[in-house]
């Protein structure tokens, strides 16, 4: 036997590895299928190396570290928590709103047991899932009635399908927007079976544009929040109150897709110039739709509030069943809405609002801490504390930029793109942005508990 054959025959078999203390430990911790794949993969690689003449040692101990890495990689969850170092609070790609522990406790209570989801405990009869949020929606928004579906895109689709299928919906050309993630007003309209009747121009739409578009085929007037897009300069649109007066004078209901929505008045925080839901409803608008996971700070959902008679019709549309909200989301939504009963504390209790409204001085304290720790532990990069701006994200508050303090990292031995990539691939993954050849860590969206993880991630990525 030559040396290679000797080495090959000394390679442990899959069975031997599995029966070793390492193997037993892996089988206790990881799915059997992944342990097997990892063991086979590593033995296969070793065999190849022996044949190439580059693998001197072959005991189970020698193979264990590689198997461990491989089985961990195979077994890790696909959907997992990441650290958002972008400072973008409502980051659609990173899951939009973060839920509080209190909200999650309620989700847990509902999820691990049976619930009265569609069961009326008073009468002992079948009930409706929407009752669990109806009173809260009335109390918080002041609307006559309301309910929730899977997301705001579904809410808009459902309302259009119910109120305008086969008939015309008048929308200003300035509001035919596309919102990130392929929500396009004309496409949603097409899918609902309603016919889009565009009026005005991109920058200007007047009352008389609506006037000349009305016909017997008109079923609805729709106003759409422009979300992450603005027309500035020589512009004009018809205010909601005027549209409502116009529509009601002709027996046409008026709907407002409010997009991000926001149930607290942000004017005292001097960051929001738009009307509150109470002001919007005071205009007499018939239906308002908005997202659950944007400024509301709850789970993915689409809320529909407005006149009872219309809400009733929308709820009875068979399509409602196809876009209905699931019980876990409903539990999260009820708990989120409850936080709004206490206006004083809502900012503390809803993470999205807390992060958006955080005082720059307290963000600065976290930034300083991160910068100081990095300066202590890393040598191959220049670290600076900078004043910067964060965005709210999610198409909300587009013209608002929030003053923040961030840590800027300029690596000296690797490129900034390489650093960004390594952070994305570390555990837990850290997502940060690149700005002018530096990596920016914005602590607005990083909790105090995550600070050491960020420091550790950067330290290891630069090594
Ligand atoms: C975000 C948004 C939507 C889509 O809402 P989802 O909850 O993401 O489905 C629709 N309309 C407007 C104006 C929006 O801003």
Coordinates of C-alpha atoms and ligand atoms in Angstrom, one line a residue:
X1 CA 0.0 0.0 0.0
X2 CA 1.4 3.4 -0.8
X3 CA 1.1 6.4 1.5
X4 CA -2.0 7.8 -0.2
X5 CA -3.9 4.5 0.1
X6 CA -2.9 4.3 3.7
X7 CA -4.2 7.7 4.4
X8 CA -7.4 6.9 2.5
X9 CA -8.0 3.8 4.4
X10 CA -7.4 5.7 7.7
X11 CA -10.2 8.2 6.8
X12 CA -13.1 7.6 9.2
X13 CA -16.3 6.3 7.7
X14 CA -19.6 8.3 8.0
X15 CA -20.7 5.8 10.6
X16 CA -17.6 6.3 12.7
X17 CA -18.0 10.0 12.7
X18 CA -21.7 9.8 13.7
X19 CA -20.8 7.4 16.6
X20 CA -18.0 9.6 17.9
X21 CA -18.8 12.0 20.7
X22 CA -18.8 14.8 18.1
X23 CA -21.3 13.0 16.0
X24 CA -23.6 12.3 19.0
X25 CA -23.5 15.9 19.9
X26 CA -24.4 17.1 16.4
X27 CA -27.2 14.7 16.2
X28 CA -28.7 16.1 19.4
X29 CA -28.4 19.6 18.2
X30 CA -29.0 19.6 14.4
X31 CA -31.4 17.9 12.0
X32 CA -30.0 14.4 11.1
X33 CA -30.2 15.2 7.4
X34 CA -27.9 18.1 7.7
X35 CA -25.4 16.3 9.9
X36 CA -25.2 13.5 7.3
X37 CA -24.7 16.0 4.5
X38 CA -22.0 17.9 6.4
X39 CA -20.1 14.7 7.3
X40 CA -20.3 13.3 3.8
X41 CA -19.2 16.7 2.3
X42 CA -16.2 17.0 4.6
X43 CA -15.0 13.4 4.2
X44 CA -15.4 13.8 0.4
X45 CA -13.2 16.9 0.4
X46 CA -10.6 15.2 2.6
X47 CA -10.5 12.3 0.2
X48 CA -9.9 14.6 -2.7
X49 CA -7.1 16.3 -0.9
X50 CA -5.5 13.0 -0.1
X51 CA -5.5 12.1 -3.7
X52 CA -4.0 15.5 -4.6
X53 CA -1.4 14.8 -1.9
X54 CA -2.3 17.7 0.4
X55 CA -4.0 16.2 3.4
X56 CA -1.8 14.7 6.0
X57 CA -4.1 14.1 9.0
X58 CA -7.5 12.4 8.9
X59 CA -8.8 11.6 12.4
X60 CA -12.4 12.4 13.5
X61 CA -10.9 15.3 15.5
X62 CA -9.3 16.7 12.4
X63 CA -12.5 16.6 10.5
X64 CA -14.7 18.0 13.3
X65 CA -14.2 21.7 12.9
X66 CA -15.1 21.7 9.2
X67 CA -18.1 19.5 9.8
X68 CA -19.2 21.8 12.6
X69 CA -19.0 24.9 10.3
X70 CA -20.8 23.0 7.5
X71 CA -23.7 21.7 9.7
X72 CA -24.2 25.1 11.3
X73 CA -24.4 26.7 7.9
X74 CA -26.9 24.1 6.6
X75 CA -29.0 24.3 9.8
X76 CA -29.3 28.1 10.1
X77 CA -32.7 29.6 9.5
X78 CA -33.3 31.3 6.2
X79 CA -35.4 34.1 7.7
X80 CA -33.6 35.5 10.7
X81 CA -32.9 38.6 12.7
X82 CA -30.5 41.1 11.4
X83 CA -29.0 44.3 12.8
X84 CA -30.3 47.3 10.9
X85 CA -27.4 49.8 10.9
X86 CA -28.9 51.9 8.1
X87 CA -30.9 54.2 10.4
X88 CA -33.9 53.8 8.1
X89 CA -36.6 53.0 10.6
X90 CA -39.4 51.6 8.3
X91 CA -37.0 49.6 6.1
X92 CA -39.3 47.5 3.8
X93 CA -36.5 45.1 2.9
X94 CA -35.6 44.6 6.6
X95 CA -39.2 43.9 7.6
X96 CA -40.6 47.4 8.2
X97 CA -41.8 47.9 11.8
X98 CA -40.3 46.2 14.8
X99 CA -42.8 44.9 17.4
X100 CA -42.5 45.5 21.1
X101 CA -42.1 42.7 23.6
X102 CA -45.6 43.6 25.0
X103 CA -47.2 43.1 21.6
X104 CA -45.3 39.8 21.1
X105 CA -46.5 38.5 24.5
X106 CA -50.0 38.9 23.2
X107 CA -49.2 37.1 19.9
X108 CA -47.7 34.3 22.0
X109 CA -50.7 34.0 24.2
X110 CA -53.0 33.7 21.2
X111 CA -50.6 31.4 19.2
X112 CA -49.8 28.7 21.7
X113 CA -53.4 27.9 22.6
X114 CA -56.9 28.0 21.1
X115 CA -58.6 31.4 21.0
X116 CA -62.0 33.0 20.5
X117 CA -60.8 34.1 17.0
X118 CA -64.2 33.5 15.4
X119 CA -66.2 32.5 18.4
X120 CA -68.5 34.7 20.4
X121 CA -68.1 33.8 24.1
X122 CA -71.3 35.7 25.0
X123 CA -73.6 33.8 22.8
X124 CA -71.6 30.6 22.3
X125 CA -72.1 31.0 18.6
X126 CA -69.8 31.6 15.6
X127 CA -68.3 35.1 15.7
X128 CA -66.2 37.3 13.4
X129 CA -62.5 37.8 13.6
X130 CA -62.8 41.5 13.0
X131 CA -64.7 42.3 16.2
X132 CA -61.4 42.1 18.1
X133 CA -60.2 45.4 16.6
X134 CA -63.4 47.2 15.7
X135 CA -64.0 49.0 18.9
X136 CA -60.3 50.1 19.1
X137 CA -60.4 51.4 15.6
X138 CA -63.5 53.4 16.3
X139 CA -62.1 54.8 19.6
X140 CA -58.7 55.7 18.2
X141 CA -59.7 57.1 14.7
X142 CA -63.2 58.3 15.4
X143 CA -64.4 56.5 12.3
X144 CA -67.9 54.9 12.3
X145 CA -66.4 51.5 11.6
X146 CA -63.3 49.7 10.3
X147 CA -61.5 46.4 9.9
X148 CA -58.2 45.1 8.6
X149 CA -56.9 42.8 5.9
X150 CA -53.5 41.4 4.9
X151 CA -51.9 44.6 3.8
X152 CA -52.7 48.0 2.4
X153 CA -52.4 46.9 -1.2
X154 CA -55.1 44.3 -0.5
X155 CA -57.2 47.0 1.3
X156 CA -57.2 49.2 -1.7
X157 CA -57.9 46.3 -4.1
X158 CA -60.8 45.2 -1.9
X159 CA -62.3 48.6 -1.6
X160 CA -62.1 49.3 -5.4
X161 CA -63.5 45.9 -6.2
X162 CA -66.4 46.4 -3.8
X163 CA -67.2 50.0 -4.6
X164 CA -66.3 50.3 -8.3
X165 CA -66.1 47.0 -10.1
X166 CA -67.0 47.5 -13.8
X167 CA -67.3 51.2 -13.2
X168 CA -65.1 54.3 -13.2
X169 CA -62.8 55.6 -10.6
X170 CA -61.5 59.2 -11.0
X171 CA -57.9 59.7 -9.9
X172 CA -55.6 62.7 -10.5
X173 CA -52.6 62.0 -12.8
X174 CA -50.4 63.4 -10.1
X175 CA -51.4 60.6 -7.8
X176 CA -50.9 57.6 -10.1
X177 CA -47.8 56.6 -8.2
X178 CA -45.8 53.4 -7.9
X179 CA -44.8 52.5 -4.3
X180 CA -41.7 50.4 -3.7
X181 CA -42.4 46.7 -3.9
X182 CA -44.5 47.1 -7.1
X183 CA -47.7 48.6 -5.8
X184 CA -48.9 50.7 -8.8
X185 CA -52.2 52.5 -8.6
X186 CA -53.2 51.8 -12.2
X187 CA -52.3 48.1 -11.9
X188 CA -54.2 47.6 -8.6
X189 CA -57.1 49.4 -10.3
X190 CA -56.9 47.0 -13.3
X191 CA -56.9 44.0 -11.0
X192 CA -59.9 45.2 -9.0
X193 CA -62.1 45.3 -12.2
X194 CA -62.6 49.1 -11.8
X195 CA -61.8 51.4 -14.7
X196 CA -59.3 54.1 -14.1
X197 CA -60.4 57.6 -15.2
X198 CA -57.3 59.8 -15.1
X199 CA -57.8 63.5 -14.7
X200 CA -55.5 66.5 -14.7
X201 CA -51.7 66.5 -15.4
X202 CA -48.7 65.3 -13.5
X203 CA -48.2 68.6 -11.7
X204 CA -51.6 70.2 -11.7
X205 CA -55.2 68.9 -11.2
X206 CA -58.1 71.3 -10.8
X207 CA -61.6 71.0 -9.5
X208 CA -62.9 71.4 -13.1
X209 CA -60.8 68.4 -14.2
X210 CA -62.9 66.2 -11.8
X211 CA -66.0 68.0 -12.9
X212 CA -65.6 67.1 -16.6
X213 CA -64.7 63.5 -15.8
X214 CA -67.9 62.7 -13.9
X215 CA -70.4 60.6 -15.8
X216 CA -73.1 58.0 -15.0
X217 CA -70.3 55.4 -15.0
X218 CA -68.5 57.1 -12.1
X219 CA -68.5 55.0 -9.0
X220 CA -65.8 56.5 -6.8
X221 CA -63.3 59.4 -6.5
X222 CA -60.0 58.2 -5.2
X223 CA -57.2 60.3 -3.7
X224 CA -53.9 58.7 -3.2
X225 CA -51.2 59.8 -0.8
X226 CA -48.1 60.4 -3.0
X227 CA -46.0 58.5 -0.5
X228 CA -42.3 58.6 -1.4
X229 CA -42.8 61.0 -4.3
X230 CA -43.3 64.7 -4.5
X231 CA -44.1 67.1 -7.3
X232 CA -42.7 70.4 -6.4
X233 CA -42.7 73.9 -8.0
X234 CA -45.7 74.8 -10.2
X235 CA -48.2 72.4 -8.7
X236 CA -51.8 72.2 -7.6
X237 CA -54.1 69.5 -6.4
X238 CA -57.6 69.5 -5.1
X239 CA -57.7 69.3 -1.3
X240 CA -59.5 66.3 0.3
X241 CA -62.3 68.5 1.7
X242 CA -63.1 70.0 -1.7
X243 CA -63.1 66.5 -3.3
X244 CA -65.5 65.3 -0.6
X245 CA -67.8 68.2 -1.1
X246 CA -67.7 67.7 -4.8
X247 CA -68.3 64.0 -4.6
X248 CA -71.1 64.2 -2.1
X249 CA -72.8 66.8 -4.2
X250 CA -73.1 64.2 -6.9
X251 CA -73.7 61.1 -4.7
X252 CA -70.2 59.8 -5.4
X253 CA -68.3 58.3 -2.5
X254 CA -64.7 59.5 -1.9
X255 CA -61.9 57.2 -0.8
X256 CA -58.4 58.2 0.4
X257 CA -55.4 55.8 0.2
X258 CA -53.5 57.3 3.1
X259 CA -50.5 54.9 2.6
X260 CA -48.4 55.2 5.7
X261 CA -51.0 56.8 7.9
X262 CA -50.1 57.9 11.4
X263 CA -52.4 57.9 14.3
X264 CA -50.6 60.4 16.5
X265 CA -50.2 64.1 15.8
X266 CA -46.6 64.5 14.8
X267 CA -46.9 68.3 14.6
X268 CA -45.7 68.9 18.2
X269 CA -42.6 67.0 17.2
X270 CA -42.3 69.4 14.3
X271 CA -41.7 66.6 11.8
X272 CA -45.1 66.2 10.1
X273 CA -47.2 68.8 8.3
X274 CA -49.9 66.4 7.3
X275 CA -53.4 66.1 8.8
X276 CA -54.2 63.5 11.5
X277 CA -56.7 60.8 10.9
X278 CA -59.3 62.8 12.9
X279 CA -58.8 65.8 10.6
X280 CA -59.0 63.5 7.5
X281 CA -62.3 62.0 8.7
X282 CA -63.6 65.4 9.6
X283 CA -63.5 66.2 5.9
X284 CA -66.3 63.7 5.5
X285 CA -64.3 61.2 3.4
X286 CA -66.1 57.9 3.1
X287 CA -63.2 55.4 3.2
X288 CA -59.6 55.7 4.3
X289 CA -57.0 52.9 3.9
X290 CA -53.5 52.7 5.4
X291 CA -50.7 50.2 6.3
X292 CA -50.3 48.5 9.6
X293 CA -46.5 48.3 9.5
X294 CA -45.5 51.7 8.4
X295 CA -45.9 54.7 10.8
X296 CA -48.5 52.8 12.8
X297 CA -45.7 50.6 13.9
X298 CA -47.6 47.3 14.0
X299 CA -47.6 44.1 12.0
X300 CA -48.1 43.9 8.2
X301 CA -51.8 44.7 7.7
X302 CA -54.1 47.0 5.7
X303 CA -56.6 49.0 7.7
X304 CA -59.9 50.2 6.3
X305 CA -61.9 52.8 8.2
X306 CA -64.9 54.9 7.3
X307 CA -68.6 55.0 6.9
X308 CA -70.4 52.0 8.4
X309 CA -72.6 51.3 5.4
X310 CA -69.6 51.1 3.0
X311 CA -67.4 49.1 5.5
X312 CA -70.3 46.6 5.8
X313 CA -70.3 46.2 2.0
X314 CA -66.6 45.8 1.8
X315 CA -66.5 43.3 4.6
X316 CA -69.1 41.2 2.8
X317 CA -67.2 41.0 -0.5
X318 CA -66.1 37.4 -1.0
X319 CA -62.6 38.7 -1.9
X320 CA -62.3 39.7 1.8
X321 CA -61.9 36.0 2.6
X322 CA -58.9 35.8 0.2
X323 CA -57.0 38.7 1.8
X324 CA -58.1 38.1 5.4
X325 CA -55.8 38.8 8.3
X326 CA -54.4 35.8 10.2
X327 CA -54.8 35.3 13.9
X328 CA -51.2 36.1 14.8
X329 CA -51.3 39.4 13.0
X330 CA -54.7 40.2 14.5
X331 CA -53.2 39.6 18.0
X332 CA -50.3 41.9 17.2
X333 CA -52.6 44.5 15.6
X334 CA -55.0 44.6 18.6
X335 CA -52.0 44.9 21.0
X336 CA -50.5 47.7 18.8
X337 CA -53.7 49.6 18.6
X338 CA -54.2 49.4 22.3
X339 CA -50.9 51.3 22.8
X340 CA -52.6 54.3 21.0
X341 CA -55.2 54.5 23.8
X342 CA -52.5 56.2 25.8
X343 CA -51.2 59.1 23.6
X344 CA -48.7 60.1 26.2
X345 CA -46.9 56.8 26.2
X346 CA -47.4 55.7 22.7
X347 CA -44.0 57.0 21.7
X348 CA -42.3 54.8 24.3
X349 CA -44.3 51.8 23.5
X350 CA -44.2 51.6 19.7
X351 CA -40.6 51.0 18.6
X352 CA -41.1 52.6 15.2
X353 CA -42.3 55.9 16.7
X354 CA -39.6 55.7 19.5
X355 CA -36.8 55.3 16.9
X356 CA -38.2 58.1 14.6
X357 CA -38.6 60.5 17.5
X358 CA -35.5 59.7 19.4
X359 CA -33.6 62.7 20.6
X360 CA -30.4 63.2 18.5
X361 CA -28.4 63.6 21.8
X362 CA -29.3 60.0 22.9
X363 CA -28.5 58.7 19.4
X364 CA -25.2 60.5 19.8
X365 CA -24.5 58.7 23.0
X366 CA -24.8 55.3 21.3
X367 CA -22.7 56.5 18.4
X368 CA -20.0 57.7 20.7
X369 CA -20.0 54.4 22.5
X370 CA -19.6 52.4 19.3
X371 CA -16.9 54.7 18.0
X372 CA -15.0 54.5 21.3
X373 CA -15.1 50.7 21.4
X374 CA -14.1 50.4 17.7
X375 CA -11.2 52.8 18.3
X376 CA -10.1 50.5 21.2
X377 CA -10.3 47.3 19.2
X378 CA -9.5 48.0 15.6
X379 CA -6.4 49.4 14.1
X380 CA -6.9 48.9 10.4
X381 CA -9.5 51.6 9.9
X382 CA -10.2 55.2 10.7
X383 CA -13.2 55.8 12.8
X384 CA -15.1 59.0 13.0
X385 CA -18.2 60.3 14.7
X386 CA -20.2 62.3 12.2
X387 CA -23.5 64.3 12.1
X388 CA -25.8 62.8 9.5
X389 CA -29.4 62.4 8.4
X390 CA -31.6 59.2 8.7
X391 CA -34.7 58.6 6.6
X392 CA -37.9 57.3 7.9
X393 CA -38.4 54.9 5.0
X394 CA -41.5 52.9 3.9
X395 CA -42.6 55.8 1.7
X396 CA -43.5 57.8 4.8
X397 CA -42.4 61.3 5.5
X398 CA -40.3 61.5 2.3
X399 CA -39.1 65.1 2.6
X400 CA -38.2 64.7 6.3
X401 CA -34.7 63.8 7.1
X402 CA -34.0 63.2 10.8
X403 CA -30.8 64.6 12.3
X404 CA -28.7 61.7 13.6
X405 CA -25.1 60.9 14.7
X406 CA -23.4 58.1 13.0
X407 CA -20.1 56.3 13.0
X408 CA -18.1 56.4 9.8
X409 CA -15.6 53.6 9.2
X410 CA -12.9 53.8 6.5
X411 CA -11.0 50.5 6.3
X412 CA -7.3 50.7 5.4
X413 CA -6.6 47.1 4.4
X414 CA -9.8 46.1 2.6
X415 CA -12.2 48.0 0.4
X416 CA -15.3 49.6 2.0
X417 CA -17.4 47.3 -0.3
X418 CA -15.7 44.2 1.1
X419 CA -16.3 45.5 4.7
X420 CA -20.0 46.0 3.9
X421 CA -20.2 42.5 2.4
X422 CA -18.4 40.9 5.4
X423 CA -20.8 42.6 7.8
X424 CA -23.8 41.3 5.9
X425 CA -22.4 37.8 6.1
X426 CA -21.5 37.8 9.8
X427 CA -23.7 36.4 12.6
X428 CA -26.0 38.2 13.3
X429 CA -25.8 39.9 9.9
X430 CA -25.3 43.7 10.1
X431 CA -26.8 45.8 7.3
X432 CA -25.1 49.1 6.8
X433 CA -24.8 51.7 4.1
X434 CA -21.9 53.1 2.1
X435 CA -21.5 56.8 1.8
X436 CA -18.6 58.6 0.1
X437 CA -16.3 55.6 0.4
X438 CA -17.0 55.1 4.1
X439 CA -19.2 52.6 5.9
X440 CA -21.9 54.4 7.9
X441 CA -23.3 52.9 11.1
X442 CA -26.4 54.8 12.1
X443 CA -27.4 53.9 15.7
X444 CA -30.9 55.2 15.4
X445 CA -32.0 51.7 14.5
X446 CA -29.5 49.9 16.8
X447 CA -30.6 49.0 20.3
X448 CA -28.3 49.4 23.3
X449 CA -28.1 45.6 23.6
X450 CA -27.0 45.3 20.0
X451 CA -24.1 47.7 20.4
X452 CA -21.6 45.0 21.5
X453 CA -22.7 42.8 18.6
X454 CA -22.1 45.6 16.1
X455 CA -18.6 46.2 17.6
X456 CA -17.8 42.5 17.5
X457 CA -19.0 42.2 13.9
X458 CA -16.9 45.2 12.7
X459 CA -13.9 44.0 14.6
X460 CA -14.1 40.5 13.1
X461 CA -14.8 41.9 9.6
X462 CA -11.7 44.0 9.7
X463 CA -9.4 41.3 10.9
Ligands
LIG1 C1 -47.2 51.7 1.2 C2 -48.4 52.1 0.4 C3 -49.3 51.2 -0.1 C4 -49.1 49.7 0.0 O1 -49.2 49.3 1.3 P1 -48.7 47.8 1.8 O2 -49.1 47.8 3.3 O3 -47.3 47.8 1.6 O4 -49.4 46.8 1.0 C5 -50.4 51.6 -0.8 N1 -50.6 52.9 -1.0 C6 -49.8 53.9 -0.5 C7 -50.1 55.3 -0.7 C8 -48.6 53.5 0.2 O5 -47.8 54.4 0.7

